Amino acid sequence: QGRRSRPNIIMIMADDLGYGELGSYGQTKIRTPHLDKMAEEGIRFTQHYAGSPVCAPSRCVLLTGLHTGHAYIRNNDEMGFRGDVWNDLSLEGQRPLLAGTTTIGTVMQKAGYRTAAMGKWGLGGPASEGAPGQQGFDDFFGYLCQRIAHNFYPPWLWRNDQKVVLKNEFFKAHQQFPADADPNDPSAYAKYSGHEYSHDLIVNEALGFIQQHRNEPFFLYLPFTIPHVALQVPEDSLAEYEGAFPETPYLSRPGMGSSYLPHRTPHAAYAAMISRMDRDIGRILTLVSDLGLDEDTAVFFTSDNGPSWVGGTDPDFFESRGPLRGRKAQVYEGGIRVPLIARWPGRIAAGSTSDLPCAFWDFLPTFADIAGAETPSGLDGLSLLPTLLGRSAEQRRHEYLYWEFSNQQVVRLGDWKGIRPANSDALELYDLATDIGETTDVAASEPATVARIEEIMRTGRTDSDLFPLRRG
């Protein structure tokens, strides 16, 4: 039928985008027409989970196919850096992945794919064993360090192992609005921007990669930085929402949440960032179509965890978590349940939905399956290809899903969700079939279920010297 035996795969991941922040997942204030169209033309998953409620471990899980009970990185880890790291940009990168790690990149390389990662890496700084070039990626462009990614106008980005100096003056990504400045004066915020917006550069690099490698199978991993704070967006996007919402300037002062860069119209900025990302995803899909690669390219979109609550974000105003409880850095559904949309014309039926419980550790086996590659042994994930192709009767299902984060453990067993809070032996239990908002703890009336989940919490993981799990 003219289809390639090794289809291209594009994996797009937003940063801190909530379950309810796309139109196709119920959002009414933020416009996301291209992602909504992608859902109409493909499949939308309603019970998909991130690898963790925060950045670095979620990325580790996605790339390695191991949940956080087995993954090497189980929390954000700054390697013990101290001092003013915001002024000393030589201190780049988080704890690196180990040399020899099996990743989606290494699996796809072995299958004959050209591989690229463009966006926010967060799994090893320059010259470390965790750098993208050491972890299966032929091409990289973007931020190696999550801290530097707090500024969308950085002094530099990285292309492979080369620093790309940008036309942006350095300024700290965390600072308060001056006490003697007028918070309603747009010019007072001018110093929190620059000339080159990192997201735009990353998108252009991705478009160039697709063009350059259109005649060979490629895997393109796009971990975008939007909508992670700081709130920064070019004026043309901000203008689309100017005056649309009630606004109180975010001044990054004590009592206003963790200090990121101030913004005069934080609601408009947040919405504009997401809409700009959506616009650029539309550009990527248009290019794929224009190159005649639609039926040879599977495109996925998700988010690394739930929505933020600091830096001028307002998850209540935007109903960012939808009907869920919690947010980023929490293990309730709002922190880990995220959108997943997949589009593959001719293979994925348009307008499909799936309520299959699945998670980031399923991506590696799924992509290996799509590529016809050998799936590594010892993974926690299962291939979702049968569900993508509409053959749900062939779909293997997880007995349970498991997370651990910051001394907390979580198990989803069928519709049951068990949470062991930090430093506690008491289990919370929720029935997601009837209580998606996790409002009613039913542990006392379900002792058999509690006992089974506690057993999984003991046996479904291995100890980590770096991220020890302390109980009681």
CSV table of C-alpha atoms in Angstrom, one decimal:
chain,number,residue,atom,x,y,z
A,1,GLN,CA,0.0,0.0,0.0
A,2,GLY,CA,3.0,2.3,-0.3
A,3,ARG,CA,3.4,2.5,3.5
A,4,ARG,CA,6.9,2.3,4.9
A,5,SER,CA,7.7,-0.8,7.0
A,6,ARG,CA,9.3,1.5,9.5
A,7,PRO,CA,7.0,4.5,10.2
A,8,ASN,CA,8.3,7.8,11.6
A,9,ILE,CA,7.4,8.6,15.2
A,10,ILE,CA,7.0,12.1,16.6
A,11,MET,CA,6.6,12.2,20.4
A,12,ILE,CA,5.5,15.7,21.6
A,13,MET,CA,5.4,16.4,25.4
A,14,ALA,CA,4.2,19.6,27.0
A,15,ASP,CA,5.7,20.6,30.4
A,16,ASP,CA,3.2,21.0,33.3
A,17,LEU,CA,0.1,20.9,31.1
A,18,GLY,CA,-2.9,19.8,33.1
A,19,TYR,CA,-5.5,17.1,32.2
A,20,GLY,CA,-8.1,19.8,31.5
A,21,GLU,CA,-6.1,22.3,29.5
A,22,LEU,CA,-7.0,21.2,26.0
A,23,GLY,CA,-10.3,21.8,24.3
A,24,SER,CA,-10.6,18.0,23.6
A,25,TYR,CA,-10.4,17.4,27.4
A,26,GLY,CA,-12.9,20.1,28.4
A,27,GLN,CA,-11.0,23.4,28.3
A,28,THR,CA,-13.2,26.4,27.5
A,29,LYS,CA,-10.9,29.4,28.0
A,30,ILE,CA,-7.7,28.4,26.2
A,31,ARG,CA,-7.8,27.8,22.5
A,32,THR,CA,-6.1,24.6,21.3
A,33,PRO,CA,-7.6,24.1,17.8
A,34,HIS,CA,-4.7,22.0,16.3
A,35,LEU,CA,-4.5,19.6,19.2
A,36,ASP,CA,-8.3,19.3,19.2
A,37,LYS,CA,-8.2,18.5,15.5
A,38,MET,CA,-5.4,16.0,16.2
A,39,ALA,CA,-7.8,14.3,18.6
A,40,GLU,CA,-10.6,14.4,16.0
A,41,GLU,CA,-8.3,12.7,13.5
A,42,GLY,CA,-6.9,10.2,15.9
A,43,ILE,CA,-7.4,8.6,19.4
A,44,ARG,CA,-7.8,10.3,22.8
A,45,PHE,CA,-6.9,8.4,25.9
A,46,THR,CA,-8.9,9.3,29.1
A,47,GLN,CA,-6.9,7.2,31.7
A,48,HIS,CA,-3.3,7.9,30.7
A,49,TYR,CA,-0.7,8.6,33.3
A,50,ALA,CA,2.7,10.4,33.5
A,51,GLY,CA,5.7,8.7,34.9
A,52,SER,CA,5.8,11.0,37.9
A,53,PRO,CA,4.3,14.2,39.2
A,54,VAL,CA,7.5,16.1,38.5
A,55,CYS,CA,9.9,16.7,35.5
A,56,ALA,CA,13.0,14.6,35.6
A,57,PRO,CA,11.7,11.2,36.8
A,58,SER,CA,8.7,11.5,34.4
A,59,ARG,CA,11.2,11.9,31.5
A,60,CYS,CA,13.3,9.0,32.8
A,61,VAL,CA,10.3,6.7,32.9
A,62,LEU,CA,9.2,7.7,29.4
A,63,LEU,CA,12.6,7.1,27.9
A,64,THR,CA,13.4,3.8,29.8
A,65,GLY,CA,10.1,2.0,30.0
A,66,LEU,CA,10.6,1.5,33.8
A,67,HIS,CA,8.2,2.9,36.4
A,68,THR,CA,9.5,4.9,39.4
A,69,GLY,CA,9.8,1.7,41.5
A,70,HIS,CA,12.5,0.5,39.1
A,71,ALA,CA,13.7,3.7,37.4
A,72,TYR,CA,17.2,5.1,38.1
A,73,ILE,CA,15.8,8.7,38.5
A,74,ARG,CA,12.9,8.8,40.9
A,75,ASN,CA,12.8,12.5,41.8
A,76,ASN,CA,14.2,15.8,40.6
A,77,ASP,CA,17.9,15.8,41.8
A,78,GLU,CA,20.2,18.8,41.5
A,79,MET,CA,23.3,16.8,42.4
A,80,GLY,CA,23.8,18.8,45.6
A,81,PHE,CA,24.5,22.1,43.9
A,82,ARG,CA,24.4,25.0,46.3
A,83,GLY,CA,24.8,28.7,46.0
A,84,ASP,CA,23.3,31.1,43.4
A,85,VAL,CA,22.9,28.7,40.5
A,86,TRP,CA,20.7,31.2,38.8
A,87,ASN,CA,23.7,33.4,38.3
A,88,ASP,CA,26.3,30.7,37.7
A,89,LEU,CA,25.0,29.0,34.5
A,90,SER,CA,28.1,26.7,34.4
A,91,LEU,CA,26.3,24.5,36.9
A,92,GLU,CA,24.1,22.9,34.3
A,93,GLY,CA,22.1,19.7,34.5
A,94,GLN,CA,20.4,17.3,36.8
A,95,ARG,CA,21.6,13.8,37.9
A,96,PRO,CA,22.5,12.1,34.7
A,97,LEU,CA,21.3,8.8,33.4
A,98,LEU,CA,23.9,6.0,33.7
A,99,ALA,CA,26.1,5.1,30.7
A,100,GLY,CA,24.7,2.1,28.9
A,101,THR,CA,21.1,2.8,29.8
A,102,THR,CA,18.6,1.3,27.3
A,103,THR,CA,16.3,4.2,26.1
A,104,ILE,CA,13.8,4.8,23.4
A,105,GLY,CA,16.7,6.5,21.6
A,106,THR,CA,19.0,3.5,21.7
A,107,VAL,CA,16.2,1.1,20.7
A,108,MET,CA,15.2,3.3,17.7
A,109,GLN,CA,18.8,3.7,16.6
A,110,LYS,CA,19.3,0.0,16.6
A,111,ALA,CA,16.2,-0.3,14.4
A,112,GLY,CA,17.8,2.0,11.8
A,113,TYR,CA,16.1,5.3,12.8
A,114,ARG,CA,17.5,8.8,12.8
A,115,THR,CA,16.8,10.0,16.3
A,116,ALA,CA,16.5,13.5,17.7
A,117,ALA,CA,15.5,15.1,21.0
A,118,MET,CA,14.6,18.8,21.0
A,119,GLY,CA,13.4,20.8,24.0
A,120,LYS,CA,14.1,20.2,27.7
A,121,TRP,CA,16.2,17.2,28.5
A,122,GLY,CA,16.8,17.3,32.3
A,123,LEU,CA,18.7,13.9,32.5
A,124,GLY,CA,22.3,15.0,32.4
A,125,GLY,CA,24.2,18.2,31.7
A,126,PRO,CA,26.9,18.9,29.0
A,127,ALA,CA,29.7,16.3,28.8
A,128,SER,CA,27.9,14.0,31.3
A,129,GLU,CA,27.1,10.3,30.6
A,130,GLY,CA,23.4,11.3,30.6
A,131,ALA,CA,23.7,13.8,27.8
A,132,PRO,CA,21.4,13.0,24.8
A,133,GLY,CA,24.2,12.0,22.5
A,134,GLN,CA,25.2,9.3,25.0
A,135,GLN,CA,21.6,8.1,25.4
A,136,GLY,CA,20.6,7.2,21.8
A,137,PHE,CA,20.0,10.6,20.2
A,138,ASP,CA,21.8,11.5,17.0
A,139,ASP,CA,20.7,15.1,17.3
A,140,PHE,CA,19.8,17.4,20.2
A,141,PHE,CA,18.8,21.0,20.4
A,142,GLY,CA,17.5,22.8,23.5
A,143,TYR,CA,18.0,22.9,27.2
A,144,LEU,CA,20.1,20.3,29.0
A,145,CYS,CA,19.2,21.8,32.4
A,146,GLN,CA,15.8,22.1,33.9
A,147,ARG,CA,16.7,25.1,36.0
A,148,ILE,CA,17.9,27.1,33.0
A,149,ALA,CA,14.7,26.2,31.2
A,150,HIS,CA,12.8,28.4,33.8
A,151,ASN,CA,13.7,31.3,31.4
A,152,PHE,CA,12.3,31.2,27.8
A,153,TYR,CA,14.9,33.9,26.9
A,154,PRO,CA,18.1,32.1,28.0
A,155,PRO,CA,21.7,33.3,27.1
A,156,TRP,CA,22.3,30.0,25.3
A,157,LEU,CA,20.9,26.6,24.3
A,158,TRP,CA,22.8,23.5,23.3
A,159,ARG,CA,23.1,21.8,19.9
A,160,ASN,CA,24.6,18.4,20.7
A,161,ASP,CA,27.7,19.2,22.7
A,162,GLN,CA,28.1,22.8,21.3
A,163,LYS,CA,26.8,25.8,23.1
A,164,VAL,CA,24.6,28.1,20.9
A,165,VAL,CA,24.9,31.6,22.2
A,166,LEU,CA,21.6,33.6,21.7
A,167,LYS,CA,20.8,37.2,21.3
A,168,ASN,CA,19.5,37.4,24.9
A,169,GLU,CA,21.0,39.3,27.7
A,170,PHE,CA,21.3,37.2,30.9
A,171,PHE,CA,18.8,37.9,33.7
A,172,LYS,CA,17.8,35.8,36.6
A,173,ALA,CA,14.8,33.5,36.0
A,174,HIS,CA,13.6,34.1,39.6
A,175,GLN,CA,13.2,37.7,40.8
A,176,GLN,CA,10.6,40.0,42.3
A,177,PHE,CA,9.0,43.0,40.7
A,178,PRO,CA,10.7,46.2,42.0
A,179,ALA,CA,8.8,47.9,44.8
A,180,ASP,CA,9.2,51.3,43.2
A,181,ALA,CA,7.8,50.3,39.8
A,182,ASP,CA,4.2,50.6,38.6
A,183,PRO,CA,2.8,47.0,38.2
A,184,ASN,CA,0.3,48.3,35.6
A,185,ASP,CA,3.0,49.8,33.3
A,186,PRO,CA,3.8,47.3,30.5
A,187,SER,CA,7.2,48.9,30.0
A,188,ALA,CA,8.2,47.9,33.6
A,189,TYR,CA,8.1,44.2,32.5
A,190,ALA,CA,10.3,44.7,29.3
A,191,LYS,CA,13.4,43.5,31.1
A,192,TYR,CA,11.9,40.0,31.6
A,193,SER,CA,12.1,39.2,27.8
A,194,GLY,CA,14.7,39.0,25.1
A,195,HIS,CA,15.1,38.7,21.4
A,196,GLU,CA,15.1,35.0,20.8
A,197,TYR,CA,12.3,32.9,22.4
A,198,SER,CA,13.6,29.4,23.0
A,199,HIS,CA,10.4,27.6,22.1
A,200,ASP,CA,10.4,29.2,18.6
A,201,LEU,CA,14.0,28.1,18.1
A,202,ILE,CA,13.2,24.6,19.2
A,203,VAL,CA,10.2,24.3,16.8
A,204,ASN,CA,12.2,25.6,13.9
A,205,GLU,CA,14.9,23.1,14.6
A,206,ALA,CA,12.3,20.3,14.7
A,207,LEU,CA,10.8,21.4,11.4
A,208,GLY,CA,14.3,21.4,9.8
A,209,PHE,CA,15.0,17.9,11.2
A,210,ILE,CA,11.8,16.6,9.6
A,211,GLN,CA,12.7,18.2,6.3
A,212,GLN,CA,16.2,16.9,6.3
A,213,HIS,CA,15.3,13.3,7.2
A,214,ARG,CA,12.0,13.0,5.3
A,215,ASN,CA,13.4,10.2,3.2
A,216,GLU,CA,14.5,7.9,6.0
A,217,PRO,CA,12.7,6.7,9.1
A,218,PHE,CA,13.1,9.1,12.1
A,219,PHE,CA,12.1,9.3,15.7
A,220,LEU,CA,11.7,12.9,16.9
A,221,TYR,CA,11.2,13.5,20.7
A,222,LEU,CA,9.9,17.0,21.4
A,223,PRO,CA,9.8,17.7,25.2
A,224,PHE,CA,8.6,21.3,24.9
A,225,THR,CA,9.0,23.7,27.8
A,226,ILE,CA,5.5,25.2,27.6
A,227,PRO,CA,3.6,25.9,29.8
A,228,HIS,CA,6.1,25.6,32.6
A,229,VAL,CA,6.8,28.9,34.3
A,230,ALA,CA,8.1,31.5,34.1
A,231,LEU,CA,5.2,33.2,32.3
A,232,GLN,CA,6.9,34.6,29.2
A,233,VAL,CA,5.5,34.7,25.7
A,234,PRO,CA,6.0,37.0,22.6
A,235,GLU,CA,3.7,39.9,22.2
A,236,ASP,CA,2.0,38.6,19.1
A,237,SER,CA,0.7,35.6,21.1
A,238,LEU,CA,-0.1,37.7,24.2
A,239,ALA,CA,-2.2,40.0,22.0
A,240,GLU,CA,-4.6,37.1,21.2
A,241,TYR,CA,-5.7,37.1,24.9
A,242,GLU,CA,-5.2,40.7,25.9
A,243,GLY,CA,-8.3,41.8,27.8
A,244,ALA,CA,-9.9,38.4,27.7
A,245,PHE,CA,-9.7,37.6,31.4
A,246,PRO,CA,-9.8,39.4,34.7
A,247,GLU,CA,-6.1,40.1,35.7
A,248,THR,CA,-4.1,40.8,38.8
A,249,PRO,CA,-0.4,41.4,38.0
A,250,TYR,CA,1.8,38.6,39.3
A,251,LEU,CA,4.6,40.4,41.1
A,252,SER,CA,6.6,37.4,42.4
A,253,ARG,CA,6.5,38.7,46.0
A,254,PRO,CA,6.2,36.8,49.3
A,255,GLY,CA,2.8,35.3,49.6
A,256,MET,CA,2.3,35.1,45.8
A,257,GLY,CA,3.7,31.6,45.4
A,258,SER,CA,7.2,30.5,44.5
A,259,SER,CA,9.1,33.4,42.9
A,260,TYR,CA,9.3,33.2,39.1
A,261,LEU,CA,9.4,36.2,36.8
A,262,PRO,CA,6.7,38.8,37.2
A,263,HIS,CA,4.0,39.3,34.6
A,264,ARG,CA,1.4,42.1,34.2
A,265,THR,CA,-1.3,39.8,32.7
A,266,PRO,CA,-0.7,36.3,34.0
A,267,HIS,CA,-3.9,34.8,32.8
A,268,ALA,CA,-3.4,36.0,29.2
A,269,ALA,CA,0.2,35.0,29.3
A,270,TYR,CA,-0.5,31.4,30.4
A,271,ALA,CA,-3.2,30.9,27.8
A,272,ALA,CA,-1.1,32.5,25.1
A,273,MET,CA,1.8,30.1,25.9
A,274,ILE,CA,-0.4,27.1,25.4
A,275,SER,CA,-2.0,28.5,22.2
A,276,ARG,CA,1.4,29.2,20.8
A,277,MET,CA,2.5,25.7,21.4
A,278,ASP,CA,-0.7,24.5,19.8
A,279,ARG,CA,-0.1,26.7,16.8
A,280,ASP,CA,3.4,25.2,16.4
A,281,ILE,CA,2.1,21.6,16.7
A,282,GLY,CA,-0.2,22.6,13.8
A,283,ARG,CA,2.9,23.7,11.8
A,284,ILE,CA,4.6,20.3,12.5
A,285,LEU,CA,1.5,18.4,11.4
A,286,THR,CA,1.1,20.6,8.3
A,287,LEU,CA,4.7,19.9,7.3
A,288,VAL,CA,4.3,16.2,7.7
A,289,SER,CA,1.3,16.3,5.5
A,290,ASP,CA,2.9,18.6,2.9
A,291,LEU,CA,5.8,16.1,2.6
A,292,GLY,CA,3.4,13.3,2.0
A,293,LEU,CA,4.3,11.5,5.2
A,294,ASP,CA,0.9,11.5,6.9
A,295,GLU,CA,0.3,7.8,6.7
A,296,ASP,CA,4.0,7.0,7.5
A,297,THR,CA,4.1,9.1,10.7
A,298,ALA,CA,2.6,8.3,14.1
A,299,VAL,CA,2.4,11.5,16.2
A,300,PHE,CA,1.8,11.4,19.9
A,301,PHE,CA,1.1,14.3,22.4
A,302,THR,CA,1.1,14.2,26.1
A,303,SER,CA,2.3,16.1,29.2
A,304,ASP,CA,5.0,15.3,31.7
A,305,ASN,CA,2.8,15.8,34.8
A,306,GLY,CA,-0.1,17.8,36.1
A,307,PRO,CA,-0.5,21.6,36.2
A,308,SER,CA,1.7,24.0,38.2
A,309,TRP,CA,0.3,26.2,41.0
A,310,VAL,CA,3.2,28.7,41.4
A,311,GLY,CA,4.7,31.5,39.4
A,312,GLY,CA,1.5,33.3,38.5
A,313,THR,CA,-0.3,30.2,37.2
A,314,ASP,CA,-4.0,29.8,38.2
A,315,PRO,CA,-5.2,26.2,37.9
A,316,ASP,CA,-8.5,27.0,39.5
A,317,PHE,CA,-9.3,29.8,37.1
A,318,PHE,CA,-8.6,27.6,34.0
A,319,GLU,CA,-9.9,24.4,35.6
A,320,SER,CA,-6.5,23.0,34.6
A,321,ARG,CA,-7.0,19.7,36.4
A,322,GLY,CA,-10.5,19.1,35.0
A,323,PRO,CA,-12.5,17.0,37.4
A,324,LEU,CA,-9.4,15.7,39.2
A,325,ARG,CA,-7.9,16.4,42.6
A,326,GLY,CA,-4.3,17.7,43.0
A,327,ARG,CA,-1.6,19.2,40.8
A,328,LYS,CA,2.0,18.9,39.9
A,329,ALA,CA,4.2,17.5,42.7
A,330,GLN,CA,1.2,15.6,44.1
A,331,VAL,CA,0.3,12.0,43.6
A,332,TYR,CA,-3.5,12.5,43.4
A,333,GLU,CA,-4.9,12.1,39.9
A,334,GLY,CA,-4.4,15.8,39.0
A,335,GLY,CA,-0.7,15.4,39.4
A,336,ILE,CA,-0.2,12.3,37.3
A,337,ARG,CA,-3.2,11.8,35.0
A,338,VAL,CA,-2.4,13.6,31.7
A,339,PRO,CA,-3.7,13.9,28.2
A,340,LEU,CA,-2.6,11.5,25.5
A,341,ILE,CA,-3.5,12.0,21.9
A,342,ALA,CA,-2.2,9.9,19.0
A,343,ARG,CA,-2.7,10.5,15.3
A,344,TRP,CA,-1.7,8.1,12.5
A,345,PRO,CA,-3.9,8.5,9.4
A,346,GLY,CA,-4.9,5.2,7.8
A,347,ARG,CA,-3.9,3.2,10.9
A,348,ILE,CA,-5.6,4.9,13.9
A,349,ALA,CA,-9.3,5.4,13.4
A,350,ALA,CA,-10.4,9.1,13.5
A,351,GLY,CA,-12.4,10.2,16.5
A,352,SER,CA,-11.4,7.2,18.7
A,353,THR,CA,-11.3,7.2,22.5
A,354,SER,CA,-9.8,4.7,24.9
A,355,ASP,CA,-10.3,4.3,28.6
A,356,LEU,CA,-7.4,1.9,28.8
A,357,PRO,CA,-5.3,2.6,32.0
A,358,CYS,CA,-1.8,3.2,30.6
A,359,ALA,CA,1.3,5.2,31.4
A,360,PHE,CA,4.6,6.6,30.3
A,361,TRP,CA,6.4,3.3,30.7
A,362,ASP,CA,4.3,1.9,27.9
A,363,PHE,CA,5.9,4.3,25.3
A,364,LEU,CA,9.1,2.3,24.8
A,365,PRO,CA,7.4,-1.0,24.0
A,366,THR,CA,4.8,0.8,21.9
A,367,PHE,CA,7.4,2.6,19.7
A,368,ALA,CA,9.5,-0.6,19.4
A,369,ASP,CA,6.4,-2.4,18.2
A,370,ILE,CA,5.6,0.4,15.7
A,371,ALA,CA,9.2,0.3,14.4
A,372,GLY,CA,9.3,-3.5,14.2
A,373,ALA,CA,12.2,-3.4,16.6
A,374,GLU,CA,13.0,-5.9,19.3
A,375,THR,CA,11.5,-4.9,22.6
A,376,PRO,CA,14.0,-5.0,25.4
A,377,SER,CA,13.3,-7.5,28.2
A,378,GLY,CA,12.6,-6.4,31.8
A,379,LEU,CA,10.4,-3.4,31.1
A,380,ASP,CA,7.4,-2.4,33.1
A,381,GLY,CA,5.5,-1.2,30.0
A,382,LEU,CA,3.2,-2.9,27.5
A,383,SER,CA,2.8,-2.1,23.9
A,384,LEU,CA,-0.3,0.0,23.2
A,385,LEU,CA,-0.2,-0.8,19.5
A,386,PRO,CA,-3.3,-3.1,19.5
A,387,THR,CA,-5.4,-0.3,21.1
A,388,LEU,CA,-4.0,2.3,18.6
A,389,LEU,CA,-5.0,0.0,15.7
A,390,GLY,CA,-8.5,-0.6,17.1
A,391,ARG,CA,-7.7,-4.2,18.1
A,392,SER,CA,-8.5,-3.8,21.8
A,393,ALA,CA,-9.3,-7.5,22.2
A,394,GLU,CA,-5.6,-8.2,21.6
A,395,GLN,CA,-4.5,-5.5,24.1
A,396,ARG,CA,-2.5,-6.8,27.1
A,397,ARG,CA,-3.5,-4.9,30.2
A,398,HIS,CA,-1.5,-4.0,33.3
A,399,GLU,CA,-2.4,-5.9,36.5
A,400,TYR,CA,-1.5,-2.6,38.3
A,401,LEU,CA,0.2,0.7,37.8
A,402,TYR,CA,2.8,1.8,40.3
A,403,TRP,CA,4.5,5.1,41.3
A,404,GLU,CA,6.7,6.3,44.1
A,405,PHE,CA,7.7,9.9,44.7
A,406,SER,CA,9.1,11.8,47.6
A,407,ASN,CA,8.5,9.1,50.1
A,408,GLN,CA,5.0,8.4,48.8
A,409,GLN,CA,3.7,5.2,47.1
A,410,VAL,CA,0.8,4.9,44.7
A,411,VAL,CA,-0.9,1.8,43.2
A,412,ARG,CA,-3.7,1.8,40.7
A,413,LEU,CA,-5.3,-1.7,40.8
A,414,GLY,CA,-8.3,-1.9,38.4
A,415,ASP,CA,-10.4,1.1,39.5
A,416,TRP,CA,-8.9,1.2,42.9
A,417,LYS,CA,-6.3,3.8,43.7
A,418,GLY,CA,-4.2,3.3,46.8
A,419,ILE,CA,-1.9,6.1,48.2
A,420,ARG,CA,0.6,5.7,51.1
A,421,PRO,CA,1.4,9.3,52.1
A,422,ALA,CA,4.9,10.3,53.0
A,423,ASN,CA,6.1,9.0,56.4
A,424,SER,CA,2.9,7.1,57.0
A,425,ASP,CA,1.8,3.5,57.2
A,426,ALA,CA,-1.9,4.3,56.7
A,427,LEU,CA,-3.2,3.8,53.2
A,428,GLU,CA,-5.7,6.0,51.5
A,429,LEU,CA,-8.0,4.2,49.1
A,430,TYR,CA,-10.2,5.7,46.4
A,431,ASP,CA,-12.7,4.1,43.9
A,432,LEU,CA,-12.0,6.0,40.7
A,433,ALA,CA,-15.0,4.4,39.0
A,434,THR,CA,-17.3,6.4,41.2
A,435,ASP,CA,-15.0,9.0,42.7
A,436,ILE,CA,-12.7,10.4,40.1
A,437,GLY,CA,-12.1,13.4,42.3
A,438,GLU,CA,-10.7,11.3,45.1
A,439,THR,CA,-12.9,12.8,47.7
A,440,THR,CA,-13.8,9.8,49.8
A,441,ASP,CA,-11.2,7.5,51.4
A,442,VAL,CA,-12.8,4.0,51.6
A,443,ALA,CA,-9.8,2.1,53.0
A,444,ALA,CA,-11.6,1.2,56.2
A,445,SER,CA,-14.3,-0.7,54.4
A,446,GLU,CA,-12.1,-2.5,51.9
A,447,PRO,CA,-9.5,-4.4,53.9
A,448,ALA,CA,-8.8,-7.1,51.2
A,449,THR,CA,-8.1,-4.5,48.6
A,450,VAL,CA,-5.9,-2.5,51.0
A,451,ALA,CA,-3.9,-5.7,51.8
A,452,ARG,CA,-3.4,-6.5,48.1
A,453,ILE,CA,-2.2,-3.0,47.4
A,454,GLU,CA,0.2,-3.0,50.4
A,455,GLU,CA,1.6,-6.3,49.0
A,456,ILE,CA,2.2,-4.6,45.6
A,457,MET,CA,3.9,-1.7,47.4
A,458,ARG,CA,6.3,-4.2,49.0
A,459,THR,CA,7.0,-6.4,46.0
A,460,GLY,CA,6.5,-4.2,42.9
A,461,ARG,CA,9.6,-2.1,43.4
A,462,THR,CA,13.4,-2.3,44.1
A,463,ASP,CA,15.3,-0.2,46.6
A,464,SER,CA,17.2,2.8,45.4
A,465,ASP,CA,20.3,4.1,47.2
A,466,LEU,CA,19.8,7.5,45.6
A,467,PHE,CA,16.0,7.8,46.4
A,468,PRO,CA,15.4,5.6,49.5
A,469,LEU,CA,11.8,5.0,50.5
A,470,ARG,CA,11.3,5.6,54.2
A,471,ARG,CA,8.2,4.4,55.9
A,472,GLY,CA,6.5,5.1,59.2
